[in-house]
PDB file of C-alpha atoms in Angstrom:
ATOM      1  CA  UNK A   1     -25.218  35.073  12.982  1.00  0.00           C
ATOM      2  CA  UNK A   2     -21.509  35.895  12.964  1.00  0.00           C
ATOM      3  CA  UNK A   3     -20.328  33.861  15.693  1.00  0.00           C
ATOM      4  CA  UNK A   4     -21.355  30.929  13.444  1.00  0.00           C
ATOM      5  CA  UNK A   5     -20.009  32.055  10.237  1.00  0.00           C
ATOM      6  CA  UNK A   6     -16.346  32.909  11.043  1.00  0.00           C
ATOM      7  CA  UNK A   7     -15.535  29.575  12.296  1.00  0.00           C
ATOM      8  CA  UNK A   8     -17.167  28.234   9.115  1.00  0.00           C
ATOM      9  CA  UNK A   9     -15.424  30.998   7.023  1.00  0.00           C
ATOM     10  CA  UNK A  10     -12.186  29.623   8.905  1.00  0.00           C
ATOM     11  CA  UNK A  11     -12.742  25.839   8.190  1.00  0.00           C
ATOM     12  CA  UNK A  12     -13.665  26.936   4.916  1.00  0.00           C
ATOM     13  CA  UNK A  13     -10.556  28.652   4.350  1.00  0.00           C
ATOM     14  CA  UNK A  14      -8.323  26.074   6.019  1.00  0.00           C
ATOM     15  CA  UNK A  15      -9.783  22.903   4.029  1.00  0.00           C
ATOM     16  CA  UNK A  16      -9.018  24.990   1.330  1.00  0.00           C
ATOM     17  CA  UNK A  17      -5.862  25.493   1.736  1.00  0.00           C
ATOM     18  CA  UNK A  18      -4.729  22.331   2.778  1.00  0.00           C
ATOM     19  CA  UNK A  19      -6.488  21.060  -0.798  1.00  0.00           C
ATOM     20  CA  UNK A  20      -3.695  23.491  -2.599  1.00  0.00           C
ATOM     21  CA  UNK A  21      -0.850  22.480  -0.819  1.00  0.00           C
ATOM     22  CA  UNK A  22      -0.875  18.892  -1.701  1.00  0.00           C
ATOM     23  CA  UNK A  23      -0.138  20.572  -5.464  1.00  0.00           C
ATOM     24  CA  UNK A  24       1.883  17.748  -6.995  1.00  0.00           C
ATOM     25  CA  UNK A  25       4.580  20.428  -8.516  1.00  0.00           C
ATOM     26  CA  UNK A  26       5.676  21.167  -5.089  1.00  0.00           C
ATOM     27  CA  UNK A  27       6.298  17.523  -4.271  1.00  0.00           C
ATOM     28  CA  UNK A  28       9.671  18.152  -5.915  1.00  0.00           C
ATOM     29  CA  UNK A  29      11.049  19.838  -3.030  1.00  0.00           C
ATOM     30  CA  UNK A  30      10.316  16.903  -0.672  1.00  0.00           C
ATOM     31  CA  UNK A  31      12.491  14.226  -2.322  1.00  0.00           C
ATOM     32  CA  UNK A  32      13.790  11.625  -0.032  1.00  0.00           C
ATOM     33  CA  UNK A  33      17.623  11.824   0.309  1.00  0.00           C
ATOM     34  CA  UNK A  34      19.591  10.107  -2.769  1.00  0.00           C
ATOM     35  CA  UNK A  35      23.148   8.994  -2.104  1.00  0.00           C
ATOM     36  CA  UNK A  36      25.397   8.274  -4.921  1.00  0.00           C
ATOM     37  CA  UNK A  37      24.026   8.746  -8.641  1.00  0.00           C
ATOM     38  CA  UNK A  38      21.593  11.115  -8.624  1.00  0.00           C
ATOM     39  CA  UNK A  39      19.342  10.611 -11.930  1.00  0.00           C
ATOM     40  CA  UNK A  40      19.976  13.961 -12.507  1.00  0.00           C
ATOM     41  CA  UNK A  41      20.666  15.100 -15.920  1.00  0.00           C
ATOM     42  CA  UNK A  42      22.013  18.066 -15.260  1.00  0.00           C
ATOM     43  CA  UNK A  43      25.237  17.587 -15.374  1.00  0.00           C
ATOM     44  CA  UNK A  44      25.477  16.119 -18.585  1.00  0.00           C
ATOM     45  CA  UNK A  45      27.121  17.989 -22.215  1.00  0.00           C
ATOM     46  CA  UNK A  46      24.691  19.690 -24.382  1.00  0.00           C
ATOM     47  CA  UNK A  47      23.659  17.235 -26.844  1.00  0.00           C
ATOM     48  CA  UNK A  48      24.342  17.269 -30.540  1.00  0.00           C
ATOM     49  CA  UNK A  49      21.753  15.907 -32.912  1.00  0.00           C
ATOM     50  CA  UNK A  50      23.823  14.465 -35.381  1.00  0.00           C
ATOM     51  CA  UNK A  51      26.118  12.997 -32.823  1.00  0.00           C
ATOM     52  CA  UNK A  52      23.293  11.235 -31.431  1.00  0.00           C
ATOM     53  CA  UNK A  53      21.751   9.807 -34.617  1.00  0.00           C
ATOM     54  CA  UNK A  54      25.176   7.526 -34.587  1.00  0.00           C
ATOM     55  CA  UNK A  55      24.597   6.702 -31.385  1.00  0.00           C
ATOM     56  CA  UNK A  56      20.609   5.412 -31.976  1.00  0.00           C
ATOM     57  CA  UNK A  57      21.842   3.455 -35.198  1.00  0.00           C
ATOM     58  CA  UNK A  58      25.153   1.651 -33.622  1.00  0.00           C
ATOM     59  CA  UNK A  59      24.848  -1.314 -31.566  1.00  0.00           C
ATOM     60  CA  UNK A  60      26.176  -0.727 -28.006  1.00  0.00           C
ATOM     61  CA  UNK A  61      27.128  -2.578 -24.733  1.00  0.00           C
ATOM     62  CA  UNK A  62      23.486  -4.189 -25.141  1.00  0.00           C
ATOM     63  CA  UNK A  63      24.020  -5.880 -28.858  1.00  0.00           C
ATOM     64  CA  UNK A  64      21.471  -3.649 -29.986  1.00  0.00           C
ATOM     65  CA  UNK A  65      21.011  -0.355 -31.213  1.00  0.00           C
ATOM     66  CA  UNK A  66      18.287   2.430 -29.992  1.00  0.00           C
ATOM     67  CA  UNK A  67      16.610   1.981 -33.290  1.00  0.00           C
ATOM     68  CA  UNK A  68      16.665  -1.675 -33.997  1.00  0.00           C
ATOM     69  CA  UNK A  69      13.736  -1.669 -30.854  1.00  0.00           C
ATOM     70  CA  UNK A  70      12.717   1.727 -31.223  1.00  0.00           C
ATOM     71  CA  UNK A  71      12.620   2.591 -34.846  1.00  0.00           C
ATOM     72  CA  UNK A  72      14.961   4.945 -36.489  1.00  0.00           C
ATOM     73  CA  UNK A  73      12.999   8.136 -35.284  1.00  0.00           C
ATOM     74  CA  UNK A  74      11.636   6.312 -32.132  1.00  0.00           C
ATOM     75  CA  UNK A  75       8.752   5.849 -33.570  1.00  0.00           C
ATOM     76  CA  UNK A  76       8.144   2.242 -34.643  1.00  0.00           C
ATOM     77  CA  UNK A  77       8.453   0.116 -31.714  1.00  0.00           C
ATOM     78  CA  UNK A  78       9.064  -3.552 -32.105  1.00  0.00           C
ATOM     79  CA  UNK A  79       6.914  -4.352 -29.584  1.00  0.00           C
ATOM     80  CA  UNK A  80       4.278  -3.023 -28.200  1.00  0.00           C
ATOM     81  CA  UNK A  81       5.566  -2.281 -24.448  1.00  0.00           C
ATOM     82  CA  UNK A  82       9.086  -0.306 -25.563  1.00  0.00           C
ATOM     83  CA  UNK A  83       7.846   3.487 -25.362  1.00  0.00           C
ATOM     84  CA  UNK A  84       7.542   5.839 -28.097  1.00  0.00           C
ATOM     85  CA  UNK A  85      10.393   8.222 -28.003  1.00  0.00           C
ATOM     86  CA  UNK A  86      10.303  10.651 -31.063  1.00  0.00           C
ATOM     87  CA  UNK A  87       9.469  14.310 -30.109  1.00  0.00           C
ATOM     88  CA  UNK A  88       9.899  13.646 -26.103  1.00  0.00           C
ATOM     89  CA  UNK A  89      12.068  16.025 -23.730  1.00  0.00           C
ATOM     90  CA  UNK A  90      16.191  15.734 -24.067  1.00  0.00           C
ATOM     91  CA  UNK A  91      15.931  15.809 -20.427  1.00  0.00           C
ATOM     92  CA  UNK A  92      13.269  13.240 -19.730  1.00  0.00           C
ATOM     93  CA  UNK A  93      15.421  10.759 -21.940  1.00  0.00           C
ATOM     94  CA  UNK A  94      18.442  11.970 -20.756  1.00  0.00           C
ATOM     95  CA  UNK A  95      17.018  11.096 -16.994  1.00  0.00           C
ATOM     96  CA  UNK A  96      15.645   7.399 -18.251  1.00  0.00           C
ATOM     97  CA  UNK A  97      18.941   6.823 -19.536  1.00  0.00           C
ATOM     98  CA  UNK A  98      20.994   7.757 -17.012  1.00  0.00           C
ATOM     99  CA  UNK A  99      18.402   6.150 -14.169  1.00  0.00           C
ATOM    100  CA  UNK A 100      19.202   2.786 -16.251  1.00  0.00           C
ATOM    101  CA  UNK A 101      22.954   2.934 -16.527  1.00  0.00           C
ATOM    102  CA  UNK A 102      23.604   3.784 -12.736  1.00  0.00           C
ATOM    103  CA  UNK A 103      20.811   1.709 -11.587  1.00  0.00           C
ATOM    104  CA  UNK A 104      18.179   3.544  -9.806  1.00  0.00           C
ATOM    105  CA  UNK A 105      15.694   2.072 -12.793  1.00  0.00           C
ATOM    106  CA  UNK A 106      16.274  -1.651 -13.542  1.00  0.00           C
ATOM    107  CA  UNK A 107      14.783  -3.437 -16.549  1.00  0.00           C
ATOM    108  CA  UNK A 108      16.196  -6.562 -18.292  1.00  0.00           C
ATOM    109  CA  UNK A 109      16.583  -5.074 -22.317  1.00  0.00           C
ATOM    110  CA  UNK A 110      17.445  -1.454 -21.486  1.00  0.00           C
ATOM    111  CA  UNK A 111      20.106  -1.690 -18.426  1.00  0.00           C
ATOM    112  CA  UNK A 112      22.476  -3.842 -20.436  1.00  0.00           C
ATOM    113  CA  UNK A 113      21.722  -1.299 -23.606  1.00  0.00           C
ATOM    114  CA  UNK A 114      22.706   1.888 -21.326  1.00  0.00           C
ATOM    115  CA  UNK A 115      25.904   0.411 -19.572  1.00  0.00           C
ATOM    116  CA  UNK A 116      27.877   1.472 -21.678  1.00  0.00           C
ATOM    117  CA  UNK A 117      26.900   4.460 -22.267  1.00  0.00           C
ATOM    118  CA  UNK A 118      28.980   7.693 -22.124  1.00  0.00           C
ATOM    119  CA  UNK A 119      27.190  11.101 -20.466  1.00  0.00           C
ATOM    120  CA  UNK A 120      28.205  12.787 -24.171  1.00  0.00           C
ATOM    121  CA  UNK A 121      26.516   9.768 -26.126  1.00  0.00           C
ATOM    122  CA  UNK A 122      22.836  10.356 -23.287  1.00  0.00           C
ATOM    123  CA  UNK A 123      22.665  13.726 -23.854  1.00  0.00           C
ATOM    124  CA  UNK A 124      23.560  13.337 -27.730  1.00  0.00           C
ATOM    125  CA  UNK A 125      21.172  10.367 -28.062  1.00  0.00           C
ATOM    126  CA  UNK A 126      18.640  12.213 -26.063  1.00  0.00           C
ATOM    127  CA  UNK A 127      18.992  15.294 -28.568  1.00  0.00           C
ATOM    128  CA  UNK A 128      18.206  13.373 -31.463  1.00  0.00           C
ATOM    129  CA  UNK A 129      15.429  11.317 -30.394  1.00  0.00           C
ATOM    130  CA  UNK A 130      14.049  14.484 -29.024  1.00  0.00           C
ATOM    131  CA  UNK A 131      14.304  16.137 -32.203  1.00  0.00           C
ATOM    132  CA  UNK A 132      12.433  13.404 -34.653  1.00  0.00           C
ATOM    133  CA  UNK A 133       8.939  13.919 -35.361  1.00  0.00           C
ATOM    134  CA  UNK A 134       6.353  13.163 -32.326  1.00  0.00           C
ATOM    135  CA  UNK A 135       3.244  11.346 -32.043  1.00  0.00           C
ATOM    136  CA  UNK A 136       3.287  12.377 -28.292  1.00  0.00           C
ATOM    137  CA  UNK A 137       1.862  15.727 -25.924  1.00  0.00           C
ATOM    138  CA  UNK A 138       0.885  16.777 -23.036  1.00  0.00           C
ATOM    139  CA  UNK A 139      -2.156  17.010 -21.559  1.00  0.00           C
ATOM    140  CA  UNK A 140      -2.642  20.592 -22.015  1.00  0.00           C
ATOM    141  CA  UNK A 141      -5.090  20.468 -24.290  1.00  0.00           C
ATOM    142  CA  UNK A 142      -7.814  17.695 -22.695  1.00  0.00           C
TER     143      UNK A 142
ATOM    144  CA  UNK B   1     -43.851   7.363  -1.846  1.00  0.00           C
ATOM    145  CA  UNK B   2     -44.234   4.855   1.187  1.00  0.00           C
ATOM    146  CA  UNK B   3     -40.963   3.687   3.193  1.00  0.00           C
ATOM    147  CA  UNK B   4     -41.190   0.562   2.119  1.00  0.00           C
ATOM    148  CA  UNK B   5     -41.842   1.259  -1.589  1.00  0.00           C
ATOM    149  CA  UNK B   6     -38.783   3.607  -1.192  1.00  0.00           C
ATOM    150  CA  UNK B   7     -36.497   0.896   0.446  1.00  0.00           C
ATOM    151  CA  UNK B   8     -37.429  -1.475  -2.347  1.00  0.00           C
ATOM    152  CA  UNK B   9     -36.388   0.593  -4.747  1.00  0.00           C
ATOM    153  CA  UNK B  10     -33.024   1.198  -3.250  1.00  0.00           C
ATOM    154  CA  UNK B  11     -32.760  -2.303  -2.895  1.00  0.00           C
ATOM    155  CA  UNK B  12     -32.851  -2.861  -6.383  1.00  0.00           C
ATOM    156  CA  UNK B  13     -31.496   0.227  -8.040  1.00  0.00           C
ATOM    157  CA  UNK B  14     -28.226   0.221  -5.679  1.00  0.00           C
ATOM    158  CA  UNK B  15     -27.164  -3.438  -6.725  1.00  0.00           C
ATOM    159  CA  UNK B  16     -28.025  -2.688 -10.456  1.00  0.00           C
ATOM    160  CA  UNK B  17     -25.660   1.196  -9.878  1.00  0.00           C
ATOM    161  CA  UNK B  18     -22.642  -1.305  -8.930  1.00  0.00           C
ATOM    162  CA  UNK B  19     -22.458  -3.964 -11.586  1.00  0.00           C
ATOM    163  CA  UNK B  20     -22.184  -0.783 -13.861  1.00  0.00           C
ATOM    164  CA  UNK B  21     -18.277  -0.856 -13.661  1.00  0.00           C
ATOM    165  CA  UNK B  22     -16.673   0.040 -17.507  1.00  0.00           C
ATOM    166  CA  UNK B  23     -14.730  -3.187 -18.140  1.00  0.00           C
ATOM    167  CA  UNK B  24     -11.206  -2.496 -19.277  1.00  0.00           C
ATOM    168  CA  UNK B  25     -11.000  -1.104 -22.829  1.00  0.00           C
ATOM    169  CA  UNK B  26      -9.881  -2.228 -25.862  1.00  0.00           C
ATOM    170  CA  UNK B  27      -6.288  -1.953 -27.240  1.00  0.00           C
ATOM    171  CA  UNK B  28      -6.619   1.259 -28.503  1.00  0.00           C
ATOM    172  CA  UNK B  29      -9.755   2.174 -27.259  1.00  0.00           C
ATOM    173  CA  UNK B  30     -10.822   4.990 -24.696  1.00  0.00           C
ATOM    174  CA  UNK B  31     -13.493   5.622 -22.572  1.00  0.00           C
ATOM    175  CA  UNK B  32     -15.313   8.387 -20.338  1.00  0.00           C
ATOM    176  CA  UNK B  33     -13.796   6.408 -17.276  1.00  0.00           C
ATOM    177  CA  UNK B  34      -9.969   6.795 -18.659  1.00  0.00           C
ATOM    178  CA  UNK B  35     -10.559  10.763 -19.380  1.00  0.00           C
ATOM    179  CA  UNK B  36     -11.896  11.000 -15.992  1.00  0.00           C
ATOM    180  CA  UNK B  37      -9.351   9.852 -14.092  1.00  0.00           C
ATOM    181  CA  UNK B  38      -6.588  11.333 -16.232  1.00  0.00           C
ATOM    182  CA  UNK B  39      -8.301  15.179 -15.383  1.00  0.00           C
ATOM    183  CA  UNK B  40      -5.752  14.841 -12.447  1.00  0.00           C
ATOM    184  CA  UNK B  41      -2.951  14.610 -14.492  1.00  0.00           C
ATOM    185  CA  UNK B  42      -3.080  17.440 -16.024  1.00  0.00           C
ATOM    186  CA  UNK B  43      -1.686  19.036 -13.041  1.00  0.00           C
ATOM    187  CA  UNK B  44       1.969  18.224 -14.171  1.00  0.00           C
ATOM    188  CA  UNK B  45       1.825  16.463 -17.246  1.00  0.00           C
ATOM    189  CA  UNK B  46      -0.813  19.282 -19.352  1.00  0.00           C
ATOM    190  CA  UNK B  47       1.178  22.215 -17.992  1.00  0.00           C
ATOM    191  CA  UNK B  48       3.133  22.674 -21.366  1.00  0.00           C
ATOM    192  CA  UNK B  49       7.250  22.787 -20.308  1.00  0.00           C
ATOM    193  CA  UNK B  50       6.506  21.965 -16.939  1.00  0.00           C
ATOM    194  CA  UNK B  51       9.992  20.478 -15.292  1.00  0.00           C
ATOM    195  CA  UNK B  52      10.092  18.729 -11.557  1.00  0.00           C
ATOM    196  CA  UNK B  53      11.978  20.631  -8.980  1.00  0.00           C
ATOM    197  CA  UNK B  54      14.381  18.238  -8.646  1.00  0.00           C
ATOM    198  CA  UNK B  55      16.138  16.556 -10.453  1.00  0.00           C
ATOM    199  CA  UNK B  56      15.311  18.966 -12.345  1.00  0.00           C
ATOM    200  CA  UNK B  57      14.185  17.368 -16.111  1.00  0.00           C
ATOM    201  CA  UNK B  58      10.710  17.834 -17.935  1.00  0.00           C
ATOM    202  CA  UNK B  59       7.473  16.151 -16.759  1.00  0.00           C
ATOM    203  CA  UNK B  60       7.376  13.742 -20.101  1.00  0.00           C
ATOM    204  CA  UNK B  61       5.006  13.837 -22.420  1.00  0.00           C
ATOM    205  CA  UNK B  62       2.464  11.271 -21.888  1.00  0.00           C
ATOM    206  CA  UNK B  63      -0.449  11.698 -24.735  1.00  0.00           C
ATOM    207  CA  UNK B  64      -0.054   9.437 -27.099  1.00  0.00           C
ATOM    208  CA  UNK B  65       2.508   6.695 -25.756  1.00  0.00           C
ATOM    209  CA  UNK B  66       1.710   3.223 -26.162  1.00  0.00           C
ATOM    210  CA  UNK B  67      -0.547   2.080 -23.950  1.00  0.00           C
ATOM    211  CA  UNK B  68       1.274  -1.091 -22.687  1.00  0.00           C
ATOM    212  CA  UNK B  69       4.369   0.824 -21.612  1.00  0.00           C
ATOM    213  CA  UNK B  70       1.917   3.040 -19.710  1.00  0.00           C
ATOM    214  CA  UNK B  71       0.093   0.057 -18.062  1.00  0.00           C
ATOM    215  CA  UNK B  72       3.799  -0.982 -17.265  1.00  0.00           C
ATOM    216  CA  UNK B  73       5.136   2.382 -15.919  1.00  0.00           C
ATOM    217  CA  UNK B  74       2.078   3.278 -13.429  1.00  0.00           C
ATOM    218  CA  UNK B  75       2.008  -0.861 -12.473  1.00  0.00           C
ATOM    219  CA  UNK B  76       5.136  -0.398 -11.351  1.00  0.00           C
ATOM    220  CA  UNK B  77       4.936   2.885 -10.044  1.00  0.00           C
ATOM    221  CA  UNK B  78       2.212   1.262  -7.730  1.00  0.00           C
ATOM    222  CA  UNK B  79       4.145  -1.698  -6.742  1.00  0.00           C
ATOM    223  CA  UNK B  80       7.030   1.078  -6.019  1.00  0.00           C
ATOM    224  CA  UNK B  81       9.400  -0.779  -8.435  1.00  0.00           C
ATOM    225  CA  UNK B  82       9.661   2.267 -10.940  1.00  0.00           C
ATOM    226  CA  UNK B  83      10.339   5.454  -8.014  1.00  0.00           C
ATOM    227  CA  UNK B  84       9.295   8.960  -7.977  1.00  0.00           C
ATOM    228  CA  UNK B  85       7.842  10.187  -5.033  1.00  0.00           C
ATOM    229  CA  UNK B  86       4.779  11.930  -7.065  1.00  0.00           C
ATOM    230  CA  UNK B  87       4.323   9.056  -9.582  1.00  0.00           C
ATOM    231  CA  UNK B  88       4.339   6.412  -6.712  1.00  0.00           C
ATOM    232  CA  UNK B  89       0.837   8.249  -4.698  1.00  0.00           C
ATOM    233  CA  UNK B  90      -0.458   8.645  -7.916  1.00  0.00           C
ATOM    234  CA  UNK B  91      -0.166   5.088  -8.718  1.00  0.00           C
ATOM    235  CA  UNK B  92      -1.054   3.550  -5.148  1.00  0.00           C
ATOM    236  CA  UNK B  93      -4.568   5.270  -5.435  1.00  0.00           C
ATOM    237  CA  UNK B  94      -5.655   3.731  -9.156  1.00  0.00           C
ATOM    238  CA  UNK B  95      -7.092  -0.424  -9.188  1.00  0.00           C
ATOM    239  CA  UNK B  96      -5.830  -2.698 -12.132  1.00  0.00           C
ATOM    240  CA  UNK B  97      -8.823  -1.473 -14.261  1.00  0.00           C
ATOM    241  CA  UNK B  98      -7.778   2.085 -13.499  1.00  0.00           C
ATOM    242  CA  UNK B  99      -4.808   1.754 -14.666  1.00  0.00           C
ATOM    243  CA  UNK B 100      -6.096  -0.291 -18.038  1.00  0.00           C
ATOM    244  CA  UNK B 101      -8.494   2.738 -17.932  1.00  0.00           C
ATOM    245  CA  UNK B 102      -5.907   5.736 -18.022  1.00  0.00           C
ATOM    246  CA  UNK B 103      -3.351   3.756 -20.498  1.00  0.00           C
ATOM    247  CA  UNK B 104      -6.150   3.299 -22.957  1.00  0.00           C
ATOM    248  CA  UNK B 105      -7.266   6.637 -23.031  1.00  0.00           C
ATOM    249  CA  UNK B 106      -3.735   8.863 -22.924  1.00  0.00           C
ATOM    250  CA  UNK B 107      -2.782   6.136 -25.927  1.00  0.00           C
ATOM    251  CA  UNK B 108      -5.856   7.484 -27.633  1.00  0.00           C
ATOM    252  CA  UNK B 109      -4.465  10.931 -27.711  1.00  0.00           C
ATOM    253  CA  UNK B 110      -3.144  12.860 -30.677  1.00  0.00           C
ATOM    254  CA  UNK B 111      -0.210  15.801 -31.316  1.00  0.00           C
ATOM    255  CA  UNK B 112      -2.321  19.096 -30.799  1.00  0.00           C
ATOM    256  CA  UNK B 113      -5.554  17.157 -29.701  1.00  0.00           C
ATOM    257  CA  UNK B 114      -8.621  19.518 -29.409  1.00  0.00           C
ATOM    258  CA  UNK B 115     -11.757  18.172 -27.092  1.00  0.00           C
TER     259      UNK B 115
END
């Protein structure tokens, strides 16, 4: 009986464990090699709310401003593909922002609108955006 | 049951089992097949404050977003036009109505949503 079992036990074990390591939140650690911008917010100022309210309201590089497409809390989009941004991470928008101004994400409306944009004016756009009241969550509580 | 009556009955039941397919939902709408597939999202996107490794920023929030931009975002995720290692073999795996399927449903969702 046990010279069956352990090898079973073994496979078992193995399949098993090969299952857990494809855990997506480890993938981070495998990123391919970036050169140049990095997408990374991290570098950027700490964002100031009120700072970034002027921001979403003043038309930029783009002609437009964040809220003329997005609503003044990021809320109201003018068309049904721009994302809802009230209530989201600093940091997700931050990233998004900064992926579209050095070029790692391309898309015809919001790489003109982030051009021009300053790291202070991300991270202070990002802080008020992030700040408005959300329609969005996570999936925590499926 | 005799073979043959049994190997009739696969023959109909197992074209009948495949032209079940959901169709793509409503705007708006979800459906068992969009909660479904979205169970393996939870892994980074219902782990509340979960960040990526690097770069090192929040897994957004995805409940609730408008569908269309989600359509858009795993679309091009799949074609490998929008990168992120993760998002990208996430993407590759879903079909069209997949995709239609997961949108619909995480659009569906609501701030501090209880199942």
């Amino acid at each position: 009986m046990t010279t069956l079992r352990l090898p079973a036990v073994l496979a078992l074990t193995l399949a098993l464990a090969a299952c857990s390591g494809g855990e997506a939140p480890a993938e981070g650690h495998a990123a391919p090699e970036r050169t140049g911008p990095t997408e990374s917010s991290a570098g950027l100022p700490k964002g100031v709310i009120a700072d970034g309210e002027k921001v979403a309201t003043t038309a930029g590089s783009g002609g437009q401003a964040c809220a003329d497409c997005h609503g003044k809390d990021g809320n109201t989009p003018l068309d049904p593909s721009y994302p809802l941004l009230g209530g989201q991470y600093a940091d997700y928008i931050e990233h998004a922002l900064v992926a579209y101004r050095d070029g790692q994400r391309e898309h015809a409306l919001m790489s003109p609108q982030a051009k021009g944009l300053t790291d202070k004016q991300i991270a202070d756009v990002a802080a008020y955006f992030a700040s408005q009241p959300t329609k969005l969550t996570d999936l925590s509580h499926m | 049951m005799r073979p043959t009556m049994i190997a009739a009955c696969l023959a109909l039941a197992l074209p009948l089992a495949a032209t079940a397919q959901t169709a793509p939902p409503a705007e708006g709408k979800s459906n068992d097949k969009g909660a479904e597939l979205t169970y393996t999202c939870q892994g980074c996107h219902g782990v509340t404050g979960y960040k990526n490794a690097y770069p090192n920023y929040h897994v957004p929030r995805i409940g609730g977003q408008s569908q269309q931009y989600l359509v858009n975002a795993l679309t091009e995720y799949k074609k490998g036009t929008r990168k992120h290692p993760t998002m990208q073999a996430q993407a590759t795996s879903f079909s069209d109505a997949d995709i239609a399927a997961i949108a619909a449903y995480l659009s569906s969702l609501k701030p501090n949503h209880k199942k």
